[in-house]
Amino acid sequence: MKKTAAVLFVAGLLVACSPKFMTPMQTDVDRMTAKFPGYTLADLQKGMSLYQSKCGACHDPKAPRSRDEAGWREIVPHMVEKSNKKGKPISPEEADLILRYVITMGKH
Ligand code: HEC
């Protein structure tokens, strides 16, 4: 019984620290405020949850670190259009939060 609990605990830690989706932190926001004035941790967290729910509708959402800013700026508008046609609707405000999230947590 104790062993199971320990295994579950370690598994939980591994999921929490999964390299695909790093937990957004205030330090991530601080790195970006020059680029995104007024950006907050709540915006970043909202972008993450939108990314996971909307951009995961057709394929596994790609790790933010798989692309840099230029790469995300290129593909996100294209994918937002795809989602609006065949997936879940994404408003321009939501698209912006998603883009800021993947840029912030993306490759630097
Ligand atoms: C309606 C289905 C659909 C939705 C919703 C969708 N995608 Fe895609 N995505 C695709 C398809 C199909 C491809 C592969 C072909 C292409 O690039 O058009 C793809 C490819 C990608 C790729 C390139 C994959 C690679 O390995 O190079 C990225 C990155 C991506 N999507 C990100 C996103 C993001 C970000 C969102 C949310 C804004 C999103 N997708 C929403 C269908 C979707």
XYZ file of N, CA and C and ligand atoms in Angstrom:
367
model
N 0.837 -1.205 0.000
C 0.000 0.000 0.000
C 0.877 1.261 0.000
N 1.836 1.252 0.926
C 2.737 2.412 1.017
C 3.540 2.599 -0.268
N 3.961 1.434 -0.809
C 4.756 1.460 -2.032
C 3.946 2.094 -3.171
N 2.683 1.684 -3.262
C 1.818 2.219 -4.322
C 1.719 3.734 -4.200
N 1.531 4.186 -2.979
C 1.411 5.628 -2.755
C 2.686 6.337 -3.211
N 3.831 5.721 -2.896
C 5.104 6.337 -3.273
C 5.249 6.388 -4.793
N 4.857 5.292 -5.444
C 4.959 5.240 -6.901
C 4.040 6.301 -7.523
N 2.825 6.391 -6.994
C 1.885 7.383 -7.520
C 2.414 8.793 -7.327
N 3.037 9.017 -6.175
C 3.570 10.336 -5.879
C 4.658 10.712 -6.887
N 5.562 9.765 -7.133
C 6.658 10.030 -8.077
C 6.096 10.231 -9.482
N 5.096 9.411 -9.855
C 4.487 9.552 -11.182
C 3.854 10.937 -11.305
N 3.205 11.374 -10.237
C 2.579 12.689 -10.239
C 3.607 13.786 -10.435
N 4.734 13.638 -9.775
C 5.812 14.630 -9.921
C 6.300 14.677 -11.359
N 6.449 13.488 -11.958
C 6.936 13.430 -13.329
C 5.974 14.147 -14.263
N 4.670 13.933 -14.050
C 3.681 14.592 -14.903
C 3.744 16.101 -14.685
N 3.831 16.509 -13.422
C 3.858 17.937 -13.103
C 5.075 18.607 -13.740
N 6.180 17.874 -13.841
C 7.403 18.467 -14.373
C 7.626 18.060 -15.827
N 6.585 17.552 -16.465
C 6.712 17.110 -17.844
C 7.339 18.207 -18.693
N 8.383 17.865 -19.447
C 9.101 18.888 -20.215
C 8.257 19.482 -21.333
N 7.161 18.800 -21.716
C 6.353 19.322 -22.815
C 5.646 20.618 -22.407
N 5.034 20.605 -21.240
C 4.340 21.802 -20.772
C 4.917 22.254 -19.446
N 5.869 23.154 -19.495
C 6.435 23.708 -18.283
C 5.362 24.565 -17.622
N 5.322 24.519 -16.297
C 4.354 25.339 -15.581
C 4.713 26.814 -15.753
N 3.774 27.627 -16.237
C 4.097 29.047 -16.413
C 4.338 29.726 -15.064
N 5.385 30.514 -14.994
C 5.762 31.163 -13.741
C 5.822 32.676 -13.938
N 5.823 33.368 -12.802
C 5.943 34.832 -12.858
C 7.253 35.234 -13.551
N 8.317 34.437 -13.369
C 9.590 34.785 -14.015
C 9.472 34.745 -15.545
N 8.598 33.864 -16.052
C 8.379 33.819 -17.501
C 7.696 35.107 -17.962
N 6.728 35.546 -17.171
C 6.013 36.784 -17.491
C 7.002 37.957 -17.483
N 7.855 37.995 -16.450
C 8.817 39.091 -16.304
C 9.757 39.193 -17.506
N 10.124 38.040 -18.078
C 11.006 38.049 -19.251
C 10.338 38.738 -20.436
N 8.988 38.752 -20.449
C 8.264 39.178 -21.644
C 7.616 40.555 -21.549
N 7.652 41.188 -20.378
C 6.859 42.416 -20.248
C 7.358 43.538 -21.157
N 8.639 43.496 -21.556
C 9.118 44.529 -22.477
C 8.439 44.346 -23.833
N 8.271 43.090 -24.221
C 7.652 42.785 -25.511
C 6.131 42.900 -25.450
N 5.548 42.419 -24.347
C 4.088 42.431 -24.175
C 3.728 43.295 -22.961
N 3.651 44.616 -23.128
C 3.374 45.473 -21.967
C 2.051 45.092 -21.300
N 2.075 45.046 -19.958
C 0.861 44.738 -19.207
C 0.562 43.249 -19.103
N 1.466 42.418 -19.617
C 1.267 40.966 -19.585
C 1.270 40.468 -18.146
N 0.342 39.546 -17.818
C 0.264 39.025 -16.443
C 0.337 37.505 -16.445
N 0.576 36.953 -15.243
C 0.617 35.497 -15.098
C -0.749 34.904 -15.456
N -1.825 35.623 -15.124
C -3.171 35.126 -15.454
C -3.341 35.015 -16.971
N -2.795 35.999 -17.721
C -2.864 35.936 -19.189
C -2.114 34.709 -19.703
N -0.941 34.491 -19.127
C -0.100 33.379 -19.568
C -0.802 32.045 -19.287
N -1.408 31.947 -18.089
C -2.107 30.704 -17.732
C -3.333 30.492 -18.608
N -4.018 31.582 -18.933
C -5.190 31.477 -19.784
C -4.773 31.025 -21.186
N -3.655 31.576 -21.654
C -3.139 31.176 -22.962
C -2.818 29.693 -22.994
N -2.254 29.190 -21.885
C -1.903 27.774 -21.826
C -3.167 26.912 -21.885
N -4.190 27.295 -21.119
C -5.370 26.438 -21.114
C -6.109 26.515 -22.452
N -6.104 27.680 -23.087
C -6.714 27.788 -24.424
C -5.932 26.938 -25.422
N -4.622 27.022 -25.314
C -3.768 26.252 -26.226
C -4.076 24.767 -26.096
N -4.162 24.300 -24.842
C -4.385 22.870 -24.638
C -5.788 22.452 -25.071
N -6.795 23.285 -24.807
C -8.149 22.861 -25.155
C -8.450 23.055 -26.636
N -8.038 24.176 -27.217
C -8.414 24.454 -28.613
C -7.432 23.860 -29.604
N -6.159 23.985 -29.320
C -5.164 23.524 -30.289
C -4.927 22.020 -30.159
N -5.569 21.386 -29.188
C -5.410 19.948 -29.045
C -6.591 19.212 -29.648
N -7.465 19.952 -30.324
C -8.683 19.332 -30.848
C -8.392 18.360 -31.988
N -7.424 18.657 -32.840
C -7.155 17.806 -34.004
C -5.895 16.973 -33.852
N -4.928 17.487 -33.142
C -3.676 16.761 -32.943
C -3.212 17.067 -31.538
N -2.313 16.258 -31.022
C -1.720 16.551 -29.729
C -1.112 17.943 -29.804
N -1.400 18.809 -28.830
C -0.756 20.129 -28.924
C 0.767 19.976 -28.858
N 1.436 20.640 -29.793
C 2.906 20.535 -29.860
C 3.523 21.248 -28.660
N 4.691 20.774 -28.237
C 5.374 21.434 -27.127
C 5.708 22.866 -27.529
N 5.414 23.846 -26.677
C 5.764 25.241 -27.017
C 7.244 25.378 -27.379
N 8.103 24.582 -26.729
C 9.540 24.694 -26.985
C 9.964 24.162 -28.342
N 9.008 23.595 -29.104
C 9.385 23.027 -30.401
C 9.627 24.117 -31.457
N 9.231 25.361 -31.152
C 9.420 26.445 -32.136
C 9.868 27.715 -31.448
N 10.466 28.599 -32.241
C 10.826 29.910 -31.686
C 9.738 30.920 -32.087
N 9.958 32.158 -31.702
C 8.925 33.174 -31.942
C 8.522 33.258 -33.414
N 9.531 33.298 -34.298
C 9.225 33.433 -35.730
C 8.391 32.240 -36.201
N 8.745 31.058 -35.710
C 8.018 29.851 -36.103
C 6.572 29.901 -35.642
N 6.358 30.344 -34.400
C 4.978 30.409 -33.879
C 4.179 31.495 -34.570
N 4.830 32.639 -34.845
C 4.077 33.714 -35.511
C 3.632 33.284 -36.892
N 4.387 32.366 -37.476
C 4.036 31.904 -38.805
C 2.872 30.903 -38.739
N 2.964 29.938 -37.811
C 1.979 28.843 -37.857
C 0.676 29.141 -37.110
N 0.723 29.943 -36.026
C -0.500 30.125 -35.223
C -1.661 30.734 -36.023
N -1.428 31.812 -36.801
C -2.565 32.366 -37.551
C -3.182 31.342 -38.516
N -2.314 30.542 -39.116
C -2.752 29.501 -40.042
C -3.617 28.463 -39.312
N -3.183 28.078 -38.106
C -3.906 27.073 -37.322
C -5.187 27.654 -36.710
N -5.172 28.944 -36.376
C -6.379 29.581 -35.839
C -7.457 29.547 -36.928
N -7.032 29.834 -38.146
C -7.967 29.810 -39.275
C -8.538 28.411 -39.462
N -7.663 27.415 -39.350
C -8.077 26.016 -39.479
C -9.090 25.677 -38.384
N -8.790 26.119 -37.159
C -9.663 25.816 -36.032
C -11.022 26.485 -36.210
N -11.013 27.718 -36.709
C -12.282 28.422 -36.903
C -13.136 27.767 -37.986
N -12.485 27.113 -38.926
C -13.232 26.448 -39.996
C -13.694 25.064 -39.585
N -12.777 24.298 -38.959
C -13.079 22.879 -38.743
C -12.985 22.438 -37.290
N -12.523 23.309 -36.414
C -12.374 22.911 -35.014
C -13.221 23.808 -34.135
N -12.651 24.220 -32.999
C -13.387 25.104 -32.098
C -13.114 26.552 -32.477
N -14.137 27.425 -32.396
C -13.895 28.825 -32.726
C -12.891 29.465 -31.768
N -11.985 30.263 -32.307
C -10.983 30.979 -31.515
C -11.132 32.462 -31.858
N -11.459 33.286 -30.858
C -11.622 34.723 -31.100
C -10.247 35.362 -31.279
N -10.192 36.579 -31.858
C -8.892 37.244 -32.008
C -8.183 37.437 -30.657
N -8.939 37.714 -29.592
C -8.321 37.892 -28.259
C -7.719 36.574 -27.785
N -8.457 35.475 -28.007
C -7.946 34.160 -27.595
C -6.718 33.788 -28.413
N -6.753 34.102 -29.714
C -5.617 33.791 -30.579
C -4.371 34.521 -30.071
N -4.571 35.761 -29.610
C -3.457 36.547 -29.108
C -2.888 35.932 -27.821
N -3.779 35.482 -26.928
C -3.314 34.839 -25.683
C -2.553 33.551 -25.989
N -3.041 32.800 -26.963
C -2.375 31.558 -27.350
C -0.996 31.867 -27.916
N -0.938 32.853 -28.812
C 0.332 33.220 -29.436
C 1.341 33.689 -28.377
N 0.875 34.523 -27.452
C 1.780 35.005 -26.397
C 2.266 33.863 -25.516
N 1.374 32.912 -25.237
C 1.771 31.763 -24.423
C 2.865 30.951 -25.113
N 2.651 30.600 -26.398
C 3.659 29.747 -27.045
C 4.980 30.493 -27.266
N 4.899 31.809 -27.481
C 6.145 32.573 -27.640
C 6.892 32.625 -26.295
N 6.140 32.903 -25.215
C 6.760 33.002 -23.893
C 7.418 31.685 -23.479
N 6.720 30.587 -23.694
C 7.226 29.292 -23.260
C 7.999 28.591 -24.381
N 8.140 29.277 -25.508
C 8.802 28.666 -26.660
C 10.313 28.726 -26.594
N 10.916 28.353 -27.691
C 12.381 28.326 -27.814
C 12.886 29.764 -27.840
N 13.969 30.019 -27.099
C 14.512 31.381 -27.095
C 15.947 31.386 -27.596
C -9.015 21.650 -37.438
C -7.898 20.849 -36.969
C -6.717 21.565 -36.334
C -6.737 22.453 -35.295
C -7.930 22.932 -34.481
C -5.361 22.848 -35.074
N -4.526 22.203 -35.924
Fe -2.498 22.329 -35.989
N -2.447 21.058 -37.566
C -3.556 20.499 -38.178
C -3.115 19.736 -39.356
C -4.024 18.970 -40.305
C -1.696 19.877 -39.418
C -0.701 19.328 -40.467
C -0.856 19.991 -41.825
C -0.687 21.507 -41.891
O 0.356 22.044 -41.468
O -1.639 22.174 -42.355
C -1.319 20.700 -38.275
C -0.021 21.037 -37.971
C 0.366 21.822 -36.908
C 1.733 22.143 -36.570
C 2.965 21.673 -37.307
C 3.300 20.302 -36.852
C 4.721 19.900 -37.109
O 5.067 18.859 -36.546
O 5.445 20.592 -37.825
C 1.707 22.966 -35.482
C 2.885 23.554 -34.742
C 0.312 23.177 -35.143
N -0.478 22.449 -36.017
C -0.127 24.002 -34.125
C -1.467 24.278 -33.873
C -1.930 25.330 -32.986
C -1.042 26.301 -32.234
C -3.290 25.269 -32.986
C -4.269 26.172 -32.237
C -4.283 27.565 -32.612
C -3.682 24.174 -33.880
N -2.545 23.612 -34.404
C -4.984 23.777 -34.114
C -4.861 20.595 -37.762
C -5.323 21.401 -36.735
